[in-house]
PDB file of C-alpha atoms (C1' of nucleotides) in Angstrom:
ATOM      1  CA  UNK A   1      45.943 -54.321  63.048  1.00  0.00           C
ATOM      2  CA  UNK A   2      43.049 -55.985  64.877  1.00  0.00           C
ATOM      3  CA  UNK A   3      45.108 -55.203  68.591  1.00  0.00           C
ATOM      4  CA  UNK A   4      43.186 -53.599  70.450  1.00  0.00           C
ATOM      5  CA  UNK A   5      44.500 -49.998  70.733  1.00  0.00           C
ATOM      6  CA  UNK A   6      45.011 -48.707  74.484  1.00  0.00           C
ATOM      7  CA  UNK A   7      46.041 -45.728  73.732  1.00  0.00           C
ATOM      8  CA  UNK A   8      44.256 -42.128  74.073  1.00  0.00           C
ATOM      9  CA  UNK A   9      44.610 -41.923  70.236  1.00  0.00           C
ATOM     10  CA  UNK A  10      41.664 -42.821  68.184  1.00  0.00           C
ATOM     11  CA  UNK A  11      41.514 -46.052  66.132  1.00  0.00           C
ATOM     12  CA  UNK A  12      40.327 -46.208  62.531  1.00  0.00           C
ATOM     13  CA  UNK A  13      36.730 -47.196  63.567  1.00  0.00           C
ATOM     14  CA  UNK A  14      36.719 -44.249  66.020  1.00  0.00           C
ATOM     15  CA  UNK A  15      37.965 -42.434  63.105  1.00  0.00           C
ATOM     16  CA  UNK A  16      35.210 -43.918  60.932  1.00  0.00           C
ATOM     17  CA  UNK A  17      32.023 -42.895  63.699  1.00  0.00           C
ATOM     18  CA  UNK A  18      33.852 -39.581  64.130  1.00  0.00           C
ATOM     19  CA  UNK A  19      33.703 -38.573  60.727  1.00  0.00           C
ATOM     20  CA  UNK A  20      30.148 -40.053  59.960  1.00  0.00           C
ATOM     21  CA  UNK A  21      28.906 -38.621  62.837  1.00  0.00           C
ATOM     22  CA  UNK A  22      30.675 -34.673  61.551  1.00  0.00           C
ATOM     23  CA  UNK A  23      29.057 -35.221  58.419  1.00  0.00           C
ATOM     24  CA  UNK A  24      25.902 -36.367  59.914  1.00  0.00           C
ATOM     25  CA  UNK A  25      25.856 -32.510  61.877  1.00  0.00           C
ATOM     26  CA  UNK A  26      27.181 -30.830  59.240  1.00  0.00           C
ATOM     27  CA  UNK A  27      24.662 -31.772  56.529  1.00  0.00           C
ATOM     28  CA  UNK A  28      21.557 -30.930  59.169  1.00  0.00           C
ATOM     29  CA  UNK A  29      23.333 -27.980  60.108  1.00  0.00           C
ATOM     30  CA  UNK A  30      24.050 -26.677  57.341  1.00  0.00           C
ATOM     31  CA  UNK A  31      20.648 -24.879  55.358  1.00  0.00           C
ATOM     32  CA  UNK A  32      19.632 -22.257  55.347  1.00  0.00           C
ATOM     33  CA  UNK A  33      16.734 -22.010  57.671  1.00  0.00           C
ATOM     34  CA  UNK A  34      18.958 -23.203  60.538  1.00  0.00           C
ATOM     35  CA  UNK A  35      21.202 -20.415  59.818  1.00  0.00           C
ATOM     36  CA  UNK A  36      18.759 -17.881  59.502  1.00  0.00           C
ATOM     37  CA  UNK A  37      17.531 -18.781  62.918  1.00  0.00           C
ATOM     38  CA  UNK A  38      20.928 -18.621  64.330  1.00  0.00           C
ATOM     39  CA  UNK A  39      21.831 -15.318  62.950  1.00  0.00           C
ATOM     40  CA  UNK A  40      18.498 -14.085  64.357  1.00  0.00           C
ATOM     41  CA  UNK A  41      19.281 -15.140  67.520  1.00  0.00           C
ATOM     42  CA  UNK A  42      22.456 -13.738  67.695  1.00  0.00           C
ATOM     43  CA  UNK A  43      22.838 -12.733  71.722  1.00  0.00           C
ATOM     44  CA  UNK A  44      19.179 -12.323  72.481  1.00  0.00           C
ATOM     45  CA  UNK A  45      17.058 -14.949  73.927  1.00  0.00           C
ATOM     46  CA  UNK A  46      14.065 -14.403  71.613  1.00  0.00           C
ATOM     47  CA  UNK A  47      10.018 -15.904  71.870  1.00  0.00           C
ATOM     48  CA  UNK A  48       8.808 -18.656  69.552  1.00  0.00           C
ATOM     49  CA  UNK A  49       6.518 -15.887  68.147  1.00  0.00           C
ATOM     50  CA  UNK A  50       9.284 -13.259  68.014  1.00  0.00           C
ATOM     51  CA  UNK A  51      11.439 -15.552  65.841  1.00  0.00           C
ATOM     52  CA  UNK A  52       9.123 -16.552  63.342  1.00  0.00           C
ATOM     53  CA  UNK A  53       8.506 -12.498  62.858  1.00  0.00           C
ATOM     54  CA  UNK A  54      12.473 -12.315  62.910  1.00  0.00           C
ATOM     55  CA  UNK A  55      13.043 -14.635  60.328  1.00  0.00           C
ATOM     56  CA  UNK A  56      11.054 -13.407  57.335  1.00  0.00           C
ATOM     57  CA  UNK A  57       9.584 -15.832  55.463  1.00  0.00           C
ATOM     58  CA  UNK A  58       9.847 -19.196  57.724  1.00  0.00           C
ATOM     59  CA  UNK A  59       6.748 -21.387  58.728  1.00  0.00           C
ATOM     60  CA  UNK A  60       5.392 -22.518  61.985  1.00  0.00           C
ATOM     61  CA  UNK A  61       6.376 -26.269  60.982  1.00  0.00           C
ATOM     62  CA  UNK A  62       9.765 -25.195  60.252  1.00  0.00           C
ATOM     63  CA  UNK A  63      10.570 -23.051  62.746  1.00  0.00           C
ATOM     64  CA  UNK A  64       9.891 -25.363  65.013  1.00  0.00           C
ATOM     65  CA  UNK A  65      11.271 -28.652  62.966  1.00  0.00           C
ATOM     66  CA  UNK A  66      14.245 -26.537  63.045  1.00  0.00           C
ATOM     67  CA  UNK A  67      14.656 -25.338  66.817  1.00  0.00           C
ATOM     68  CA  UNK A  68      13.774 -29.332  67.558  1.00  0.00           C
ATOM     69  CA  UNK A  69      17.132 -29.920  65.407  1.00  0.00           C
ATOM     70  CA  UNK A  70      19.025 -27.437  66.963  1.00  0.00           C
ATOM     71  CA  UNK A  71      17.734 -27.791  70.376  1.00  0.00           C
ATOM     72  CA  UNK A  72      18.889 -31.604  70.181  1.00  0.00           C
ATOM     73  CA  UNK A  73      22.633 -30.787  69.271  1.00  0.00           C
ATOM     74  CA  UNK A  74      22.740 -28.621  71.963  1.00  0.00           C
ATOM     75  CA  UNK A  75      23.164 -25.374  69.997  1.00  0.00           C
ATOM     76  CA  UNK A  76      19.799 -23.699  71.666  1.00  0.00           C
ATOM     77  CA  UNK A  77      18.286 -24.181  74.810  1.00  0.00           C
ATOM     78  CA  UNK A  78      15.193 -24.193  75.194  1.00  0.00           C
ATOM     79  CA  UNK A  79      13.164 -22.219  78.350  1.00  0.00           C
ATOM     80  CA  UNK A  80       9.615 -22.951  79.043  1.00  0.00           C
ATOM     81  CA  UNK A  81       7.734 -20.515  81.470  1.00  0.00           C
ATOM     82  CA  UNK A  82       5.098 -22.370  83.182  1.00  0.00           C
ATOM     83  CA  UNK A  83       2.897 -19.192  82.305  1.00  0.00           C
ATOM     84  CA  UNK A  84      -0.623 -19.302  80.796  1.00  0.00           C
ATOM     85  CA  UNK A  85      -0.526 -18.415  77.716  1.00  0.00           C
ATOM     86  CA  UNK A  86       2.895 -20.652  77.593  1.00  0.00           C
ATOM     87  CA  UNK A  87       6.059 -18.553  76.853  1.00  0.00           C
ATOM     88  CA  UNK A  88       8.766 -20.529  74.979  1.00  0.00           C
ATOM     89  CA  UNK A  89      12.158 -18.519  74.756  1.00  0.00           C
ATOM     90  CA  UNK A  90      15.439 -19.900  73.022  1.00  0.00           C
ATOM     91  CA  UNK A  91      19.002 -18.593  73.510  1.00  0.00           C
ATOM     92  CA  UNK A  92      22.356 -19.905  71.871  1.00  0.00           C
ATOM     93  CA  UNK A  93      24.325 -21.970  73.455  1.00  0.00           C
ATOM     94  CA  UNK A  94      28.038 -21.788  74.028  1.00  0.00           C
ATOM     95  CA  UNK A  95      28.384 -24.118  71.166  1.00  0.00           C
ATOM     96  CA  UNK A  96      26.090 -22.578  69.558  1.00  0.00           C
ATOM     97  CA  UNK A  97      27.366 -18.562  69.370  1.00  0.00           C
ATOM     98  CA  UNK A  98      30.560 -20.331  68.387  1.00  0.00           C
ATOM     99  CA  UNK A  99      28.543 -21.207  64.935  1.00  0.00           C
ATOM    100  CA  UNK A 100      26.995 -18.330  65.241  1.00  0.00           C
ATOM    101  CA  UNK A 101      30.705 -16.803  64.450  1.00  0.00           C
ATOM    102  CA  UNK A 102      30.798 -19.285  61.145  1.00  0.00           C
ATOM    103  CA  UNK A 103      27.261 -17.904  60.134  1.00  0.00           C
ATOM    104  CA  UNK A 104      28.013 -14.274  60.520  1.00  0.00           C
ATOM    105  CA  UNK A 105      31.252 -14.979  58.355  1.00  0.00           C
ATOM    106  CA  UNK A 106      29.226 -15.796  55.488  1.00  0.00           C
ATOM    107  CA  UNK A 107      27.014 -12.810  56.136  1.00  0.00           C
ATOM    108  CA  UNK A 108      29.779 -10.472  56.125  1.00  0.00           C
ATOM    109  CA  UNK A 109      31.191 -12.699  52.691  1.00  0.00           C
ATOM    110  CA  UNK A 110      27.714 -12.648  51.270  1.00  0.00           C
ATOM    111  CA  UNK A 111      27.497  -8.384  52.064  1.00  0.00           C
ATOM    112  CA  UNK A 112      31.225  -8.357  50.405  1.00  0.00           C
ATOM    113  CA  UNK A 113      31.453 -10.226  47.526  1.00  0.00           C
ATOM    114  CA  UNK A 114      27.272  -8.756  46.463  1.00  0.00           C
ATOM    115  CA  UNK A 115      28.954  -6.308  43.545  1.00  0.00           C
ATOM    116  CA  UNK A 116      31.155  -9.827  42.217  1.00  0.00           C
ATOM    117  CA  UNK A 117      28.819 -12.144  42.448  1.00  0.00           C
ATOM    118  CA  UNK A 118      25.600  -9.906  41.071  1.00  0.00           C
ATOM    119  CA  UNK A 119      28.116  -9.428  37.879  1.00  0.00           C
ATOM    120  CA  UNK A 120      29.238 -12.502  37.732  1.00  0.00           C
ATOM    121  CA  UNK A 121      25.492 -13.956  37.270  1.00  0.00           C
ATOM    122  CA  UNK A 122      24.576 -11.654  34.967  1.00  0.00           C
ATOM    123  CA  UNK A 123      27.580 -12.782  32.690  1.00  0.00           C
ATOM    124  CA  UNK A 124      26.449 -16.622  32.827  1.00  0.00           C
ATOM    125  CA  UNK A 125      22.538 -15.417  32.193  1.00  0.00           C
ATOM    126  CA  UNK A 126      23.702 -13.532  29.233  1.00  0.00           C
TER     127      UNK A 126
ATOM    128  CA  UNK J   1      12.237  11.313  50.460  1.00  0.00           C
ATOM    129  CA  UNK J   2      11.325  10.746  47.217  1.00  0.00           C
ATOM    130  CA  UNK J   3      14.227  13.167  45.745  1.00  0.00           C
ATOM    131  CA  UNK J   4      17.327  11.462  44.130  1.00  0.00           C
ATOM    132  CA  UNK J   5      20.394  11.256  46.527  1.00  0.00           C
ATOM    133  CA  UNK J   6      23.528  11.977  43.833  1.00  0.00           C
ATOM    134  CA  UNK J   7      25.759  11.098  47.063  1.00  0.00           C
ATOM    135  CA  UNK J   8      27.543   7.896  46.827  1.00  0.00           C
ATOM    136  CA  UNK J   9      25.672   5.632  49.674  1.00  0.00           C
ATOM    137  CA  UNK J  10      22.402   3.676  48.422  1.00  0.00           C
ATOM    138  CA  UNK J  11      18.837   4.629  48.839  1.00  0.00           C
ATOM    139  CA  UNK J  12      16.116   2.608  50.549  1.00  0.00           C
ATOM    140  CA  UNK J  13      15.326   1.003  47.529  1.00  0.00           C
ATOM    141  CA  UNK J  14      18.789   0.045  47.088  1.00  0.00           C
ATOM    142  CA  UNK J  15      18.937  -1.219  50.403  1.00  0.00           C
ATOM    143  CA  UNK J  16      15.882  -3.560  49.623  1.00  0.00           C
ATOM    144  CA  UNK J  17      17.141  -4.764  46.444  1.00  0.00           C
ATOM    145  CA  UNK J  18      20.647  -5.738  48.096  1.00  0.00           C
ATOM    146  CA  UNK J  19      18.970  -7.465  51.092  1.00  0.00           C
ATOM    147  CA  UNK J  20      17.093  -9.690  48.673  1.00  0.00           C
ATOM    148  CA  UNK J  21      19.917 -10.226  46.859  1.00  0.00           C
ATOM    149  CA  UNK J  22      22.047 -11.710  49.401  1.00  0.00           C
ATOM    150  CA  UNK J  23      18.922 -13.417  50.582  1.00  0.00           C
ATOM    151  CA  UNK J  24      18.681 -14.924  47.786  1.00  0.00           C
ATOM    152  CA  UNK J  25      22.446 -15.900  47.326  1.00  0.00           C
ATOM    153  CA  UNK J  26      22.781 -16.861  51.139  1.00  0.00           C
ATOM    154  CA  UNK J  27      19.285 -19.512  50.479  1.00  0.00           C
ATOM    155  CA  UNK J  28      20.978 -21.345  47.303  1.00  0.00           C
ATOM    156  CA  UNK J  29      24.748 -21.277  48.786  1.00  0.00           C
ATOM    157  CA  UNK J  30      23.728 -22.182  52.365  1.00  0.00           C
ATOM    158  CA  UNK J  31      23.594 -26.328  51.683  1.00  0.00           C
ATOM    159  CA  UNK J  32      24.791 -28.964  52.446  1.00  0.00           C
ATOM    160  CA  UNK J  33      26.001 -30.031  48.439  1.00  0.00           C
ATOM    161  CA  UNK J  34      27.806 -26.455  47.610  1.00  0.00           C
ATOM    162  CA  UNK J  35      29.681 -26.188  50.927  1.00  0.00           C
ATOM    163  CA  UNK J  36      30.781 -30.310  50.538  1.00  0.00           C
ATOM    164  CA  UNK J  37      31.958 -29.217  46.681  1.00  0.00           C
ATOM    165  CA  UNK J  38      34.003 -26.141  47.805  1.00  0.00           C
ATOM    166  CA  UNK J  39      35.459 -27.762  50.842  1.00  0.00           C
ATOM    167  CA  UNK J  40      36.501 -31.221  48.427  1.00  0.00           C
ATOM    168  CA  UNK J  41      38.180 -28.318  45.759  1.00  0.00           C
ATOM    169  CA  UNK J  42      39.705 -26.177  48.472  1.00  0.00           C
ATOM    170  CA  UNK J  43      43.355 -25.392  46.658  1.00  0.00           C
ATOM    171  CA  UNK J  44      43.353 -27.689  43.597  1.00  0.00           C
ATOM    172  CA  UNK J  45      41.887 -27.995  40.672  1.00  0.00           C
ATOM    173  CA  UNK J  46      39.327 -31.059  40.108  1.00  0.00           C
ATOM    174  CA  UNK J  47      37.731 -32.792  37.095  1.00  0.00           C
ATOM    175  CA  UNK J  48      33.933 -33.743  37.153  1.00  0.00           C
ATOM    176  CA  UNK J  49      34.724 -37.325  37.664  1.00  0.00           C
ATOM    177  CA  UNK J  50      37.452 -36.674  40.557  1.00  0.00           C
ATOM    178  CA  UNK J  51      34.867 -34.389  42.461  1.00  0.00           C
ATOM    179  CA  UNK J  52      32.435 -36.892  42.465  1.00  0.00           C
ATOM    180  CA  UNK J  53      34.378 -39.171  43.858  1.00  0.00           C
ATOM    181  CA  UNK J  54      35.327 -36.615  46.252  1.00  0.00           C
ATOM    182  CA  UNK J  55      31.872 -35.518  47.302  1.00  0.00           C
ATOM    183  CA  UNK J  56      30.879 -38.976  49.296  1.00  0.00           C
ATOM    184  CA  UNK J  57      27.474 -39.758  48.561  1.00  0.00           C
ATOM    185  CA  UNK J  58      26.753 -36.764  45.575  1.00  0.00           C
ATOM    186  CA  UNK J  59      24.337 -38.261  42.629  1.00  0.00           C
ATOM    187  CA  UNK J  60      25.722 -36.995  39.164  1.00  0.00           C
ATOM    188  CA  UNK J  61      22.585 -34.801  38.743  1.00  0.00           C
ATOM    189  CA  UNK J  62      23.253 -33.626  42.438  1.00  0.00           C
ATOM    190  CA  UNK J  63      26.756 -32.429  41.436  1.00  0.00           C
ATOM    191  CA  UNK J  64      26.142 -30.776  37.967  1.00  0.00           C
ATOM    192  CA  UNK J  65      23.634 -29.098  39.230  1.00  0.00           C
ATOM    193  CA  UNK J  66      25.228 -27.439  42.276  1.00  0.00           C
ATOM    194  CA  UNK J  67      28.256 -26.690  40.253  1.00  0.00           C
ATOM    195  CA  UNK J  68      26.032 -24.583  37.630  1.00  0.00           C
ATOM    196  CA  UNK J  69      25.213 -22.665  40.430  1.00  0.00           C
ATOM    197  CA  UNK J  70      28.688 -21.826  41.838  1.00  0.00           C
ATOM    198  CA  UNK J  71      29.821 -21.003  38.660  1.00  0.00           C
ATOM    199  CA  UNK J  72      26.591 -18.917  37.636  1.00  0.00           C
ATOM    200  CA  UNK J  73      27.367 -17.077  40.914  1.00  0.00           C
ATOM    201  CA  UNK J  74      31.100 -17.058  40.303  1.00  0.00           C
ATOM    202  CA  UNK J  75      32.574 -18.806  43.046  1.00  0.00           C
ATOM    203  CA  UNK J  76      33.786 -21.852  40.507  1.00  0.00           C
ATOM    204  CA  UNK J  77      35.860 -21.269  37.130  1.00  0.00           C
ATOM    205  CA  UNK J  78      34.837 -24.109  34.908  1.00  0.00           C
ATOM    206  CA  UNK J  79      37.534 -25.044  31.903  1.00  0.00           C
ATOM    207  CA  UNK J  80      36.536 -27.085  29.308  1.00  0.00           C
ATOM    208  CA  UNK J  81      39.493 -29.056  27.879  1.00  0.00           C
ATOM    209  CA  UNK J  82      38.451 -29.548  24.114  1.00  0.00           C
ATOM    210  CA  UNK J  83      39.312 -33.227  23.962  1.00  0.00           C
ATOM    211  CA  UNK J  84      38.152 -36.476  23.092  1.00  0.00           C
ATOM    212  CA  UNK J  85      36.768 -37.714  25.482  1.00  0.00           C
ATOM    213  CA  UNK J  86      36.222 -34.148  26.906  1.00  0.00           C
ATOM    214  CA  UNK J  87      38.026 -32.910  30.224  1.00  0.00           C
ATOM    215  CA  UNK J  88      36.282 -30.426  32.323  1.00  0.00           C
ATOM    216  CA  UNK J  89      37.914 -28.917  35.607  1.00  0.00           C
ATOM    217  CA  UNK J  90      36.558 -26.852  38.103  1.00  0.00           C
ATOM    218  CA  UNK J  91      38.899 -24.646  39.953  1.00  0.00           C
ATOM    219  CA  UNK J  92      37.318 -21.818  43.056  1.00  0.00           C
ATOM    220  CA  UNK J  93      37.855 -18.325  42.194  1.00  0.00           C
ATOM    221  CA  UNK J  94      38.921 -15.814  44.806  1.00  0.00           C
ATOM    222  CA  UNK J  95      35.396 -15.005  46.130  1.00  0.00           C
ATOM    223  CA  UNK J  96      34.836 -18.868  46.151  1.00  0.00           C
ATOM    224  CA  UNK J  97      38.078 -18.936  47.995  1.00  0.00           C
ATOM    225  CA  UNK J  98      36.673 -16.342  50.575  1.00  0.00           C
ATOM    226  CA  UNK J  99      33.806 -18.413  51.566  1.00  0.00           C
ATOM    227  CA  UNK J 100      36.012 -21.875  51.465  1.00  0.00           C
ATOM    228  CA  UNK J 101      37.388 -19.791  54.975  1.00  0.00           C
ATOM    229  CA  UNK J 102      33.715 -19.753  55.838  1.00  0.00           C
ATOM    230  CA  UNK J 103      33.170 -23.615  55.086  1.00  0.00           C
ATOM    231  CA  UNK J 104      36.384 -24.201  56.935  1.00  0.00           C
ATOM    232  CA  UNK J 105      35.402 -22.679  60.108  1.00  0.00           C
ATOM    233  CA  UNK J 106      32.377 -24.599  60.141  1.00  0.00           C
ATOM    234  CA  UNK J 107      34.364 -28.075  59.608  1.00  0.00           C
ATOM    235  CA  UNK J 108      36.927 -26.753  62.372  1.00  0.00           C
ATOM    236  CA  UNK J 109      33.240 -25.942  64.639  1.00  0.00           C
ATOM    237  CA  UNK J 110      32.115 -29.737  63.845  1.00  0.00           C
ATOM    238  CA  UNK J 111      35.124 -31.309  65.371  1.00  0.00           C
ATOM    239  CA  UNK J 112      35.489 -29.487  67.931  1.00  0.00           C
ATOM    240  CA  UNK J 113      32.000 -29.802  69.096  1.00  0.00           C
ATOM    241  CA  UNK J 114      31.607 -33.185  68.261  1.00  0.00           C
ATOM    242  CA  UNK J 115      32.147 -34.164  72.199  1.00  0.00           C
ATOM    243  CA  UNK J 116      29.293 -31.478  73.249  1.00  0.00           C
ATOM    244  CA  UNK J 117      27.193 -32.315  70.072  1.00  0.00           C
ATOM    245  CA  UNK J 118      27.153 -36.026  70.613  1.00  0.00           C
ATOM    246  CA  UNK J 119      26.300 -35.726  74.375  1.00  0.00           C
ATOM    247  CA  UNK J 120      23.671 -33.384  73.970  1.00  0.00           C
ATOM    248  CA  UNK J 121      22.216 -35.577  71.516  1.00  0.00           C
ATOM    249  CA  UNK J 122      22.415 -38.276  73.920  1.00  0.00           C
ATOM    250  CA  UNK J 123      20.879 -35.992  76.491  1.00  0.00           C
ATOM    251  CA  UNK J 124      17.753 -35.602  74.138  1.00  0.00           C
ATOM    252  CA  UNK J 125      16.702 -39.002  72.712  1.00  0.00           C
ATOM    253  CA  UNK J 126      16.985 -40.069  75.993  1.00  0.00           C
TER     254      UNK J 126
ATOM    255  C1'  DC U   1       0.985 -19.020  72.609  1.00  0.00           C
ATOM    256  C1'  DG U   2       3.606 -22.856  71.492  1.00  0.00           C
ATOM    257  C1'  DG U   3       3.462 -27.020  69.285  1.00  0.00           C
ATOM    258  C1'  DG U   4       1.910 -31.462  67.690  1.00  0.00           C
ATOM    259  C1'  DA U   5      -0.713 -34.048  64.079  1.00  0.00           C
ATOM    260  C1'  DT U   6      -2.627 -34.421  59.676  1.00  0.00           C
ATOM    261  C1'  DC U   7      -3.263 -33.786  54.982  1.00  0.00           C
ATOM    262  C1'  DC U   8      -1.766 -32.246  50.511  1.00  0.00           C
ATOM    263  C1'  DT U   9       1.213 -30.352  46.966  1.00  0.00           C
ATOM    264  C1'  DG U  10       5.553 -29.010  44.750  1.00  0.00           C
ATOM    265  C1'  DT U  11      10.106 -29.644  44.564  1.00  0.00           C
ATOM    266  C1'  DA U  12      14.358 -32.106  45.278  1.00  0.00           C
ATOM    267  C1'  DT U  13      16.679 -36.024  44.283  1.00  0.00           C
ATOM    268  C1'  DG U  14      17.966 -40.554  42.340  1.00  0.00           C
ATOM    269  C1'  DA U  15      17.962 -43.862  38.483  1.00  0.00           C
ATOM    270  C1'  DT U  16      18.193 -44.471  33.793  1.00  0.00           C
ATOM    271  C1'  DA U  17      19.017 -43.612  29.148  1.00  0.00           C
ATOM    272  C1'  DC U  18      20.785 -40.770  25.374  1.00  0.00           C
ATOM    273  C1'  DT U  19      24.183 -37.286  23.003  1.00  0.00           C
ATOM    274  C1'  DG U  20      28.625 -35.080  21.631  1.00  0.00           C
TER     275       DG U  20
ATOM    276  C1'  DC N   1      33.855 -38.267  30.148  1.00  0.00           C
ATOM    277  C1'  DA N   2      30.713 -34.648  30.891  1.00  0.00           C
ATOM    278  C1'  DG N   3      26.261 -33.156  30.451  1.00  0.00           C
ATOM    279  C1'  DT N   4      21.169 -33.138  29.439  1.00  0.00           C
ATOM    280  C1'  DA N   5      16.639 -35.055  29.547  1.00  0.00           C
ATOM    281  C1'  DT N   6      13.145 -37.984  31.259  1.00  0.00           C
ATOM    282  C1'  DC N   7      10.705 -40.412  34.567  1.00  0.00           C
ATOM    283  C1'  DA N   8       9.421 -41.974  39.263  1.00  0.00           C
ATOM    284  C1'  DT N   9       9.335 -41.076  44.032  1.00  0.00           C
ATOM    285  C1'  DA N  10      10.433 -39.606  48.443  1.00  0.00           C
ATOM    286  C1'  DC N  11      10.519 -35.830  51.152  1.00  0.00           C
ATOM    287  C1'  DA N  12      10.337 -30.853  52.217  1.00  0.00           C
ATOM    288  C1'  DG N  13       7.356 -27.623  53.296  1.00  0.00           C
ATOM    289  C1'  DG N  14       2.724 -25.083  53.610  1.00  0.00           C
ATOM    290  C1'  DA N  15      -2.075 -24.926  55.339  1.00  0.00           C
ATOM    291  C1'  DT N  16      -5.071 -26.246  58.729  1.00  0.00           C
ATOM    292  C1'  DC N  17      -7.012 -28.075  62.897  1.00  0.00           C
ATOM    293  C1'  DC N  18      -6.828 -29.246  67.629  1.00  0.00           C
ATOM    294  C1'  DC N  19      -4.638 -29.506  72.376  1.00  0.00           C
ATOM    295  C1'  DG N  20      -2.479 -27.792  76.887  1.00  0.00           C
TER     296       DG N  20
END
DNA sequence: CGGGATCCTGTATGATACTG
DNA sequence: CAGTATCATACAGGATCCCG
């Protein structure tokens, strides 16, 4: 009950921050831009300018509102060169390629599933 | 070139069309709302009511609207119990299935990064 | 070149009320 | 109970300008 736990086991509170805290990640990782920009990444450590040409279709302001996000949970680091004109490169984290393995799941599901889910639209829209 | 290929891979134009396709399926199924709905389904079978109890934090409007799109795409089977008062249940298909191992990987990534995540975050606000 | 700040618009989302 | 429609609003996201 209120007793202090001394154990290594989480108490409910724990618990309780834990789980706020996964859902916290998992609803600002999971959309689509941030995504995109990991899939682009994949094993490359890619330019500021190279990404936004690599992910078709993404802003400045998001690009970088999105790098910020994924920069502060550790999934890309972030390399300035001290160069004039400034050179910004990113590159996945550990933690990071191990998404990365989620993400390219759903690519490979998305590729899969194209023939199903093209008919299955089609059916509804009908 | 610009003769017909009678041969059973796609064209160019094929190519296209599928890229935007998945695009376009990977932009709407990529958020936070659909992946929370097919992770709270997983195995069972859930009314409106139970999945929206399910879903922590999901509006009504939020919730109908997401699950039109699963089942427009096909990934939800939606049964509508002819009742009084009506009973609707939504149950994943197989290719919703398929990407509930996607959604699952990404829960399993949370947790275990959660240690990494939270320090990095630390790390930045600092 | 990378990125921050600002402004402005459309869309997403929530609250509410109504129908079968 | 499930779903649709309406309204109000916050926020996402684009365009633009300026800075190091």
């Amino acid at each position: 009950m209120g007793t202090k736990q001394f154990t290594g086991s989480p108490g409910e509170a724990d618990l309780r921050r834990a789980d706020s805290l996964a859902r916290e990640i998992f609803s600002d990782v999971a959309n689509k831009w941030a995504f995109l920009i990991i899939e682009a990444l994949g094993e490359r450590t890619l330019r500021f300018s190279e990404l936004r040409n690599e992910v078709e279709g993404i802003s400045h302001k998001m690009l970088t509102q999105n790098l910020r996000m994924l920069e502060r949970y550790g999934l890309v680091e972030r390399q300035v060169h001290p160069t004039v004109p400034p050179r910004v490169e990113y590159t996945l984290t550990e933690p990071g390629q191990a998404l990365r393995a989620t993400v390219d799941g759903m690519c490979g599901w998305t590729h899969q599933y194209l023939g199903h889910i093209e008919a299955a639209r089609r059916r509804f829209d009908g």
